[in-house]
């Protein structure tokens, strides 16, 4: 076992969380490969469907396409690496590859949460302002939102990466299955005040900024549900259910991983820690194409129903 007192010039990290499972690793490899193939096929299929079907060239589907691309991006940042590590007897990763994985995983998380925040605002417009939806949320505006959120996430974590790469490290052992930003910073020999301050600032940018449009949107949607008819409530629930499930699922996975890296989790079994540490990087890319794929054909129907009901109400008021 590599000691956690390695010279700061070490060119690799040791991933300590891998358990010795003997020949069972071949079964784990096959299961992991099947999951990865399903993620690739399902998300890619939905991207192709959206791109090839002109009737789906609308804002909500543009946001979904961005979400599916991000699922491919995040899972590709983990699965090929994980598959190699499962078959390996020595669980090491080079320093450059480790920092690249940190960038991929963390930017994936930021894009995911920000994309879901923009989608919540889109749902608010579709449910609360159906008659103005086509003017307030156009395809061009949706593309602009997507470009900004991807650029914002990438730049934010490029700054994080630049701060971490310069740190001299007094160890190279990481208690994780993959490279984790906070665990690498904990190995630093020098003062990490700047990293910690920017880390807190990054948490605010990553969590609180997207949280504002999410809370605003769902407060408005709830208001419409409580003041509207039973049919309106049913439509709103059916329209928002996949988004809410995806949002809550991703938030749970990220919350556990943040808590695991910063607090003592020795009371939790090692096996459960391993499963939950991979939760947001495995379950979310699996869940998104299932949840949104099943609902894709219904979005347009619900939007038309909202519009028709709003027109009827408007016509009644004018009489």
mmCIF file of C-alpha atoms in Angstrom:
data_model
loop_
_atom_site.group_PDB
_atom_site.id
_atom_site.type_symbol
_atom_site.label_atom_id
_atom_site.label_comp_id
_atom_site.label_asym_id
_atom_site.label_seq_id
_atom_site.Cartn_x
_atom_site.Cartn_y
_atom_site.Cartn_z
ATOM 1 C CA UNK A 1 0.000 0.000 0.000
ATOM 2 C CA UNK A 2 1.319 3.421 -0.961
ATOM 3 C CA UNK A 3 1.919 5.653 2.048
ATOM 4 C CA UNK A 4 0.311 9.054 2.161
ATOM 5 C CA UNK A 5 3.695 10.772 2.525
ATOM 6 C CA UNK A 6 4.852 10.616 -1.061
ATOM 7 C CA UNK A 7 7.006 13.373 -2.477
ATOM 8 C CA UNK A 8 5.122 16.333 -3.899
ATOM 9 C CA UNK A 9 6.620 15.492 -7.308
ATOM 10 C CA UNK A 10 4.575 12.267 -7.565
ATOM 11 C CA UNK A 11 3.231 11.870 -11.092
ATOM 12 C CA UNK A 12 0.283 9.659 -10.156
ATOM 13 C CA UNK A 13 -2.440 9.076 -7.557
ATOM 14 C CA UNK A 14 -3.479 5.866 -5.814
ATOM 15 C CA UNK A 15 -7.223 5.217 -5.592
ATOM 16 C CA UNK A 16 -7.717 3.507 -2.241
ATOM 17 C CA UNK A 17 -11.477 2.832 -2.310
ATOM 18 C CA UNK A 18 -11.287 -0.193 -4.618
ATOM 19 C CA UNK A 19 -12.005 -3.468 -2.853
ATOM 20 C CA UNK A 20 -10.307 -6.784 -3.623
ATOM 21 C CA UNK A 21 -13.100 -8.888 -5.155
ATOM 22 C CA UNK A 22 -11.067 -11.583 -6.929
ATOM 23 C CA UNK A 23 -12.712 -13.146 -9.992
ATOM 24 C CA UNK A 24 -15.926 -11.260 -9.186
ATOM 25 C CA UNK A 25 -14.358 -8.281 -10.926
ATOM 26 C CA UNK A 26 -15.149 -9.839 -14.321
ATOM 27 C CA UNK A 27 -18.853 -9.881 -13.449
ATOM 28 C CA UNK A 28 -18.603 -6.277 -12.225
ATOM 29 C CA UNK A 29 -16.844 -5.362 -15.462
ATOM 30 C CA UNK A 30 -19.644 -6.885 -17.556
ATOM 31 C CA UNK A 31 -22.389 -5.176 -15.517
ATOM 32 C CA UNK A 32 -20.606 -1.826 -15.726
ATOM 33 C CA UNK A 33 -20.077 -2.239 -19.479
ATOM 34 C CA UNK A 34 -23.765 -3.077 -20.023
ATOM 35 C CA UNK A 35 -24.838 0.011 -18.029
ATOM 36 C CA UNK A 36 -22.464 2.206 -20.028
ATOM 37 C CA UNK A 37 -23.709 0.793 -23.344
ATOM 38 C CA UNK A 38 -27.315 1.432 -22.315
ATOM 39 C CA UNK A 39 -26.459 5.036 -21.391
ATOM 40 C CA UNK A 40 -24.695 5.556 -24.727
ATOM 41 C CA UNK A 41 -27.434 3.980 -26.845
ATOM 42 C CA UNK A 42 -30.440 5.517 -25.045
ATOM 43 C CA UNK A 43 -29.088 9.075 -24.837
ATOM 44 C CA UNK A 44 -27.658 9.007 -28.367
ATOM 45 C CA UNK A 45 -30.939 7.656 -29.767
ATOM 46 C CA UNK A 46 -32.941 10.480 -28.212
ATOM 47 C CA UNK A 47 -30.456 13.086 -29.464
ATOM 48 C CA UNK A 48 -30.799 11.690 -33.003
ATOM 49 C CA UNK A 49 -34.612 11.639 -32.738
ATOM 50 C CA UNK A 50 -34.692 15.295 -31.669
ATOM 51 C CA UNK A 51 -32.204 16.391 -34.333
ATOM 52 C CA UNK A 52 -33.853 14.465 -37.189
ATOM 53 C CA UNK A 53 -37.488 15.269 -36.375
ATOM 54 C CA UNK A 54 -38.239 18.854 -37.409
ATOM 55 C CA UNK A 55 -41.415 18.927 -35.305
ATOM 56 C CA UNK A 56 -39.199 18.581 -32.230
ATOM 57 C CA UNK A 57 -37.092 21.646 -33.045
ATOM 58 C CA UNK A 58 -38.636 23.586 -30.180
ATOM 59 C CA UNK A 59 -37.166 25.060 -26.972
ATOM 60 C CA UNK A 60 -38.066 22.206 -24.599
ATOM 61 C CA UNK A 61 -36.527 19.614 -26.886
ATOM 62 C CA UNK A 62 -33.430 21.768 -27.362
ATOM 63 C CA UNK A 63 -32.981 21.767 -23.575
ATOM 64 C CA UNK A 64 -33.545 18.012 -23.496
ATOM 65 C CA UNK A 65 -30.972 17.517 -26.243
ATOM 66 C CA UNK A 66 -28.449 19.492 -24.195
ATOM 67 C CA UNK A 67 -29.295 17.365 -21.153
ATOM 68 C CA UNK A 68 -28.778 14.107 -23.072
ATOM 69 C CA UNK A 69 -25.446 15.356 -24.475
ATOM 70 C CA UNK A 70 -24.355 16.166 -20.930
ATOM 71 C CA UNK A 71 -25.301 12.653 -19.760
ATOM 72 C CA UNK A 72 -22.995 11.267 -22.452
ATOM 73 C CA UNK A 73 -20.259 13.708 -21.440
ATOM 74 C CA UNK A 74 -20.473 12.916 -17.712
ATOM 75 C CA UNK A 75 -20.704 9.144 -18.093
ATOM 76 C CA UNK A 76 -17.773 9.127 -20.546
ATOM 77 C CA UNK A 77 -15.745 10.996 -17.927
ATOM 78 C CA UNK A 78 -16.279 8.049 -15.563
ATOM 79 C CA UNK A 79 -17.094 4.723 -17.228
ATOM 80 C CA UNK A 80 -14.044 4.042 -19.476
ATOM 81 C CA UNK A 81 -11.817 4.910 -16.516
ATOM 82 C CA UNK A 82 -13.914 2.753 -14.153
ATOM 83 C CA UNK A 83 -13.842 -0.226 -16.525
ATOM 84 C CA UNK A 84 -10.039 -0.104 -16.699
ATOM 85 C CA UNK A 85 -9.725 0.168 -12.923
ATOM 86 C CA UNK A 86 -12.055 -2.792 -12.293
ATOM 87 C CA UNK A 87 -9.769 -5.099 -14.300
ATOM 88 C CA UNK A 88 -6.561 -3.622 -12.933
ATOM 89 C CA UNK A 89 -4.619 -5.059 -9.981
ATOM 90 C CA UNK A 90 -3.030 -1.689 -9.202
ATOM 91 C CA UNK A 91 -5.443 1.227 -8.959
ATOM 92 C CA UNK A 92 -3.389 4.228 -9.984
ATOM 93 C CA UNK A 93 -4.081 7.186 -12.254
ATOM 94 C CA UNK A 94 -1.660 9.679 -13.750
ATOM 95 C CA UNK A 95 -1.777 13.230 -12.422
ATOM 96 C CA UNK A 96 -2.863 14.859 -15.748
ATOM 97 C CA UNK A 97 -5.600 12.249 -16.289
ATOM 98 C CA UNK A 98 -6.802 12.730 -12.712
ATOM 99 C CA UNK A 99 -7.192 16.486 -13.163
ATOM 100 C CA UNK A 100 -8.904 15.923 -16.516
ATOM 101 C CA UNK A 101 -11.413 13.610 -14.837
ATOM 102 C CA UNK A 102 -12.014 16.161 -12.074
ATOM 103 C CA UNK A 103 -12.800 18.773 -14.714
ATOM 104 C CA UNK A 104 -15.166 16.431 -16.597
ATOM 105 C CA UNK A 105 -17.053 15.248 -13.510
ATOM 106 C CA UNK A 106 -17.440 18.673 -11.922
ATOM 107 C CA UNK A 107 -18.343 20.518 -15.126
ATOM 108 C CA UNK A 108 -20.861 17.734 -15.839
ATOM 109 C CA UNK A 109 -22.492 18.372 -12.462
ATOM 110 C CA UNK A 110 -22.636 22.116 -13.044
ATOM 111 C CA UNK A 111 -24.094 21.775 -16.560
ATOM 112 C CA UNK A 112 -26.652 19.254 -15.302
ATOM 113 C CA UNK A 113 -27.951 21.414 -12.470
ATOM 114 C CA UNK A 114 -27.926 24.603 -14.561
ATOM 115 C CA UNK A 115 -29.672 22.850 -17.457
ATOM 116 C CA UNK A 116 -32.378 21.587 -15.089
ATOM 117 C CA UNK A 117 -32.762 25.137 -13.723
ATOM 118 C CA UNK A 118 -33.333 26.551 -17.217
ATOM 119 C CA UNK A 119 -35.792 23.737 -17.935
ATOM 120 C CA UNK A 120 -37.767 24.658 -14.812
ATOM 121 C CA UNK A 121 -38.075 28.225 -16.129
ATOM 122 C CA UNK A 122 -39.230 26.836 -19.480
ATOM 123 C CA UNK A 123 -41.899 24.767 -17.681
ATOM 124 C CA UNK A 124 -43.005 27.888 -15.816
ATOM 125 C CA UNK A 125 -43.520 29.744 -19.111
ATOM 126 C CA UNK A 126 -45.350 26.805 -20.696
ATOM 127 C CA UNK A 127 -47.731 26.367 -17.741
ATOM 128 C CA UNK A 128 -48.182 29.908 -16.413
ATOM 129 C CA UNK A 129 -47.847 31.896 -19.647
ATOM 130 C CA UNK A 130 -48.964 29.520 -22.422
ATOM 131 C CA UNK A 131 -50.213 32.240 -24.774
ATOM 132 C CA UNK A 132 -46.902 34.138 -24.598
ATOM 133 C CA UNK A 133 -44.714 31.015 -24.589
ATOM 134 C CA UNK A 134 -43.798 31.084 -28.281
ATOM 135 C CA UNK A 135 -42.642 34.705 -28.081
ATOM 136 C CA UNK A 136 -40.923 34.576 -24.682
ATOM 137 C CA UNK A 137 -39.089 31.291 -25.295
ATOM 138 C CA UNK A 138 -37.912 30.827 -28.888
ATOM 139 C CA UNK A 139 -35.472 28.253 -30.257
ATOM 140 C CA UNK A 140 -32.804 30.953 -30.637
ATOM 141 C CA UNK A 141 -33.227 31.952 -26.991
ATOM 142 C CA UNK A 142 -33.022 28.301 -25.946
ATOM 143 C CA UNK A 143 -29.767 27.830 -27.892
ATOM 144 C CA UNK A 144 -28.385 31.004 -26.293
ATOM 145 C CA UNK A 145 -29.278 29.683 -22.826
ATOM 146 C CA UNK A 146 -27.480 26.419 -23.594
ATOM 147 C CA UNK A 147 -24.322 28.087 -24.934
ATOM 148 C CA UNK A 148 -24.158 30.352 -21.876
ATOM 149 C CA UNK A 149 -24.679 27.568 -19.319
ATOM 150 C CA UNK A 150 -22.035 25.290 -20.901
ATOM 151 C CA UNK A 151 -19.555 28.163 -21.216
ATOM 152 C CA UNK A 152 -20.294 29.296 -17.646
ATOM 153 C CA UNK A 153 -19.719 25.783 -16.248
ATOM 154 C CA UNK A 154 -16.510 25.194 -18.192
ATOM 155 C CA UNK A 155 -14.930 28.533 -17.276
ATOM 156 C CA UNK A 156 -15.870 28.162 -13.616
ATOM 157 C CA UNK A 157 -14.106 24.809 -13.298
ATOM 158 C CA UNK A 158 -11.142 25.838 -15.431
ATOM 159 C CA UNK A 159 -10.453 28.385 -12.686
ATOM 160 C CA UNK A 160 -10.811 25.642 -10.053
ATOM 161 C CA UNK A 161 -8.456 23.404 -12.003
ATOM 162 C CA UNK A 162 -5.838 26.127 -12.455
ATOM 163 C CA UNK A 163 -5.829 26.751 -8.678
ATOM 164 C CA UNK A 164 -5.456 23.041 -7.883
ATOM 165 C CA UNK A 165 -2.763 22.156 -10.424
ATOM 166 C CA UNK A 166 -0.323 24.632 -8.852
ATOM 167 C CA UNK A 167 -0.593 23.009 -5.399
ATOM 168 C CA UNK A 168 2.421 20.971 -4.170
ATOM 169 C CA UNK A 169 1.116 17.715 -2.718
ATOM 170 C CA UNK A 170 2.431 15.788 0.303
ATOM 171 C CA UNK A 171 0.653 12.589 -0.610
ATOM 172 C CA UNK A 172 -0.915 10.708 -3.467
ATOM 173 C CA UNK A 173 -3.535 8.439 -1.861
ATOM 174 C CA UNK A 174 -7.185 9.301 -2.578
ATOM 175 C CA UNK A 175 -9.964 7.465 -0.735
ATOM 176 C CA UNK A 176 -12.265 7.317 -3.747
ATOM 177 C CA UNK A 177 -13.057 5.287 -6.866
ATOM 178 C CA UNK A 178 -12.318 8.264 -9.094
ATOM 179 C CA UNK A 179 -10.491 11.585 -8.815
ATOM 180 C CA UNK A 180 -12.187 13.993 -6.458
ATOM 181 C CA UNK A 181 -11.333 17.682 -6.271
ATOM 182 C CA UNK A 182 -11.650 18.181 -2.511
ATOM 183 C CA UNK A 183 -9.700 15.001 -1.711
ATOM 184 C CA UNK A 184 -6.819 16.184 -3.911
ATOM 185 C CA UNK A 185 -6.793 19.610 -2.251
ATOM 186 C CA UNK A 186 -6.597 17.878 1.164
ATOM 187 C CA UNK A 187 -3.240 16.402 0.111
ATOM 188 C CA UNK A 188 -1.694 19.855 -0.372
ATOM 189 C CA UNK A 189 1.412 20.826 1.594
ATOM 190 C CA UNK A 190 0.940 24.556 1.091
ATOM 191 C CA UNK A 191 -1.735 26.999 2.206
ATOM 192 C CA UNK A 192 -5.086 26.299 0.507
ATOM 193 C CA UNK A 193 -6.972 29.399 1.686
ATOM 194 C CA UNK A 194 -7.471 30.692 -1.857
ATOM 195 C CA UNK A 195 -8.707 27.271 -2.987
ATOM 196 C CA UNK A 196 -11.134 27.029 -0.056
ATOM 197 C CA UNK A 197 -12.520 30.530 -0.600
ATOM 198 C CA UNK A 198 -13.010 29.966 -4.308
ATOM 199 C CA UNK A 199 -14.441 26.524 -3.505
ATOM 200 C CA UNK A 200 -17.148 28.107 -1.341
ATOM 201 C CA UNK A 201 -17.731 30.715 -4.026
ATOM 202 C CA UNK A 202 -17.989 27.908 -6.574
ATOM 203 C CA UNK A 203 -20.593 26.107 -4.447
ATOM 204 C CA UNK A 204 -22.680 29.292 -4.375
ATOM 205 C CA UNK A 205 -22.398 29.642 -8.164
ATOM 206 C CA UNK A 206 -23.122 25.954 -8.757
ATOM 207 C CA UNK A 207 -26.003 25.479 -6.320
ATOM 208 C CA UNK A 208 -27.588 28.750 -5.216
ATOM 209 C CA UNK A 209 -27.619 30.528 -8.603
ATOM 210 C CA UNK A 210 -29.512 27.684 -10.397
ATOM 211 C CA UNK A 211 -31.669 27.185 -7.305
ATOM 212 C CA UNK A 212 -33.205 30.665 -7.633
ATOM 213 C CA UNK A 213 -34.973 30.091 -10.999
ATOM 214 C CA UNK A 214 -36.006 26.608 -9.824
ATOM 215 C CA UNK A 215 -37.699 27.950 -6.682
ATOM 216 C CA UNK A 216 -39.224 30.891 -8.559
ATOM 217 C CA UNK A 217 -40.598 28.651 -11.320
ATOM 218 C CA UNK A 218 -42.151 26.053 -9.038
ATOM 219 C CA UNK A 219 -43.652 28.670 -6.703
ATOM 220 C CA UNK A 220 -45.408 30.153 -9.730
ATOM 221 C CA UNK A 221 -46.453 26.720 -10.995
ATOM 222 C CA UNK A 222 -47.855 25.772 -7.561
ATOM 223 C CA UNK A 223 -49.796 29.030 -7.468
ATOM 224 C CA UNK A 224 -51.378 28.197 -10.838
ATOM 225 C CA UNK A 225 -52.142 24.650 -9.655
ATOM 226 C CA UNK A 226 -53.901 25.782 -6.475
ATOM 227 C CA UNK A 227 -55.920 28.472 -8.243
ATOM 228 C CA UNK A 228 -56.733 26.427 -11.324
ATOM 229 C CA UNK A 229 -59.062 23.534 -12.046
ATOM 230 C CA UNK A 230 -58.399 19.865 -11.326
ATOM 231 C CA UNK A 231 -57.592 19.350 -15.008
ATOM 232 C CA UNK A 232 -54.995 22.143 -14.849
ATOM 233 C CA UNK A 233 -53.347 20.529 -11.815
ATOM 234 C CA UNK A 234 -53.205 17.160 -13.539
ATOM 235 C CA UNK A 235 -51.613 18.679 -16.632
ATOM 236 C CA UNK A 236 -49.049 20.579 -14.543
ATOM 237 C CA UNK A 237 -48.112 17.481 -12.526
ATOM 238 C CA UNK A 238 -47.787 15.344 -15.654
ATOM 239 C CA UNK A 239 -45.653 17.986 -17.373
ATOM 240 C CA UNK A 240 -43.342 18.659 -14.417
ATOM 241 C CA UNK A 241 -43.047 15.150 -12.932
ATOM 242 C CA UNK A 242 -40.038 13.966 -15.023
ATOM 243 C CA UNK A 243 -38.195 17.215 -14.364
ATOM 244 C CA UNK A 244 -38.850 17.089 -10.607
ATOM 245 C CA UNK A 245 -37.814 13.435 -10.331
ATOM 246 C CA UNK A 246 -34.615 14.129 -12.267
ATOM 247 C CA UNK A 247 -33.855 17.221 -10.177
ATOM 248 C CA UNK A 248 -34.426 15.514 -6.815
ATOM 249 C CA UNK A 249 -32.501 12.414 -7.866
ATOM 250 C CA UNK A 250 -29.476 14.412 -8.990
ATOM 251 C CA UNK A 251 -29.569 16.638 -5.893
ATOM 252 C CA UNK A 252 -29.584 13.590 -3.597
ATOM 253 C CA UNK A 253 -26.595 12.015 -5.347
ATOM 254 C CA UNK A 254 -24.563 15.227 -5.278
ATOM 255 C CA UNK A 255 -25.438 15.937 -1.640
ATOM 256 C CA UNK A 256 -24.202 12.543 -0.485
ATOM 257 C CA UNK A 257 -20.953 12.859 -2.434
ATOM 258 C CA UNK A 258 -20.303 16.312 -0.943
ATOM 259 C CA UNK A 259 -20.991 15.024 2.587
ATOM 260 C CA UNK A 260 -18.882 11.893 2.048
ATOM 261 C CA UNK A 261 -15.820 13.854 0.969
ATOM 262 C CA UNK A 262 -16.006 16.413 3.774
ATOM 263 C CA UNK A 263 -17.218 14.486 6.825
ATOM 264 C CA UNK A 264 -16.387 11.254 8.640
ATOM 265 C CA UNK A 265 -18.538 8.514 7.111
ATOM 266 C CA UNK A 266 -16.923 5.584 8.947
ATOM 267 C CA UNK A 267 -20.325 4.616 10.403
ATOM 268 C CA UNK A 268 -21.550 3.875 6.867
ATOM 269 C CA UNK A 269 -20.485 0.550 5.350
ATOM 270 C CA UNK A 270 -17.750 0.667 2.702
ATOM 271 C CA UNK A 271 -19.953 -1.039 0.136
ATOM 272 C CA UNK A 272 -22.765 1.491 0.623
ATOM 273 C CA UNK A 273 -20.296 4.378 0.399
ATOM 274 C CA UNK A 274 -18.988 3.023 -2.910
ATOM 275 C CA UNK A 275 -22.499 2.656 -4.361
ATOM 276 C CA UNK A 276 -23.639 6.109 -3.248
ATOM 277 C CA UNK A 277 -20.401 7.791 -4.391
ATOM 278 C CA UNK A 278 -21.213 6.642 -7.940
ATOM 279 C CA UNK A 279 -24.937 7.375 -7.670
ATOM 280 C CA UNK A 280 -25.114 10.758 -9.419
ATOM 281 C CA UNK A 281 -22.704 9.640 -12.170
ATOM 282 C CA UNK A 282 -24.561 6.406 -12.965
ATOM 283 C CA UNK A 283 -28.227 6.741 -12.021
ATOM 284 C CA UNK A 284 -28.733 10.215 -13.501
ATOM 285 C CA UNK A 285 -27.495 9.303 -17.033
ATOM 286 C CA UNK A 286 -29.682 6.182 -16.801
ATOM 287 C CA UNK A 287 -32.747 7.964 -15.470
ATOM 288 C CA UNK A 288 -32.815 10.995 -17.781
ATOM 289 C CA UNK A 289 -33.444 9.154 -21.089
ATOM 290 C CA UNK A 290 -36.017 6.907 -19.407
ATOM 291 C CA UNK A 291 -37.966 9.682 -17.676
ATOM 292 C CA UNK A 292 -37.818 12.267 -20.450
ATOM 293 C CA UNK A 293 -37.952 9.759 -23.283
ATOM 294 C CA UNK A 294 -41.271 8.403 -21.995
ATOM 295 C CA UNK A 295 -42.662 11.934 -21.709
ATOM 296 C CA UNK A 296 -41.305 13.483 -24.923
ATOM 297 C CA UNK A 297 -44.392 12.666 -26.952
ATOM 298 C CA UNK A 298 -46.633 14.272 -24.303
ATOM 299 C CA UNK A 299 -44.982 17.689 -23.993
ATOM 300 C CA UNK A 300 -46.500 19.104 -27.149
ATOM 301 C CA UNK A 301 -49.917 17.705 -26.226
ATOM 302 C CA UNK A 302 -49.873 19.360 -22.808
ATOM 303 C CA UNK A 303 -48.708 22.664 -24.225
ATOM 304 C CA UNK A 304 -51.593 22.681 -26.698
ATOM 305 C CA UNK A 305 -54.053 21.793 -23.940
ATOM 306 C CA UNK A 306 -52.802 24.668 -21.780
ATOM 307 C CA UNK A 307 -53.074 27.065 -24.721
ATOM 308 C CA UNK A 308 -56.593 25.943 -25.637
ATOM 309 C CA UNK A 309 -57.790 26.233 -22.033
ATOM 310 C CA UNK A 310 -56.250 29.707 -21.707
ATOM 311 C CA UNK A 311 -57.940 30.823 -24.936
ATOM 312 C CA UNK A 312 -61.303 29.554 -23.688
ATOM 313 C CA UNK A 313 -60.873 31.434 -20.411
ATOM 314 C CA UNK A 314 -59.885 34.592 -22.318
ATOM 315 C CA UNK A 315 -62.842 34.287 -24.645
ATOM 316 C CA UNK A 316 -65.210 33.831 -21.682
ATOM 317 C CA UNK A 317 -63.848 36.974 -20.002
ATOM 318 C CA UNK A 318 -64.289 39.034 -23.194
ATOM 319 C CA UNK A 319 -67.935 38.030 -23.627
#
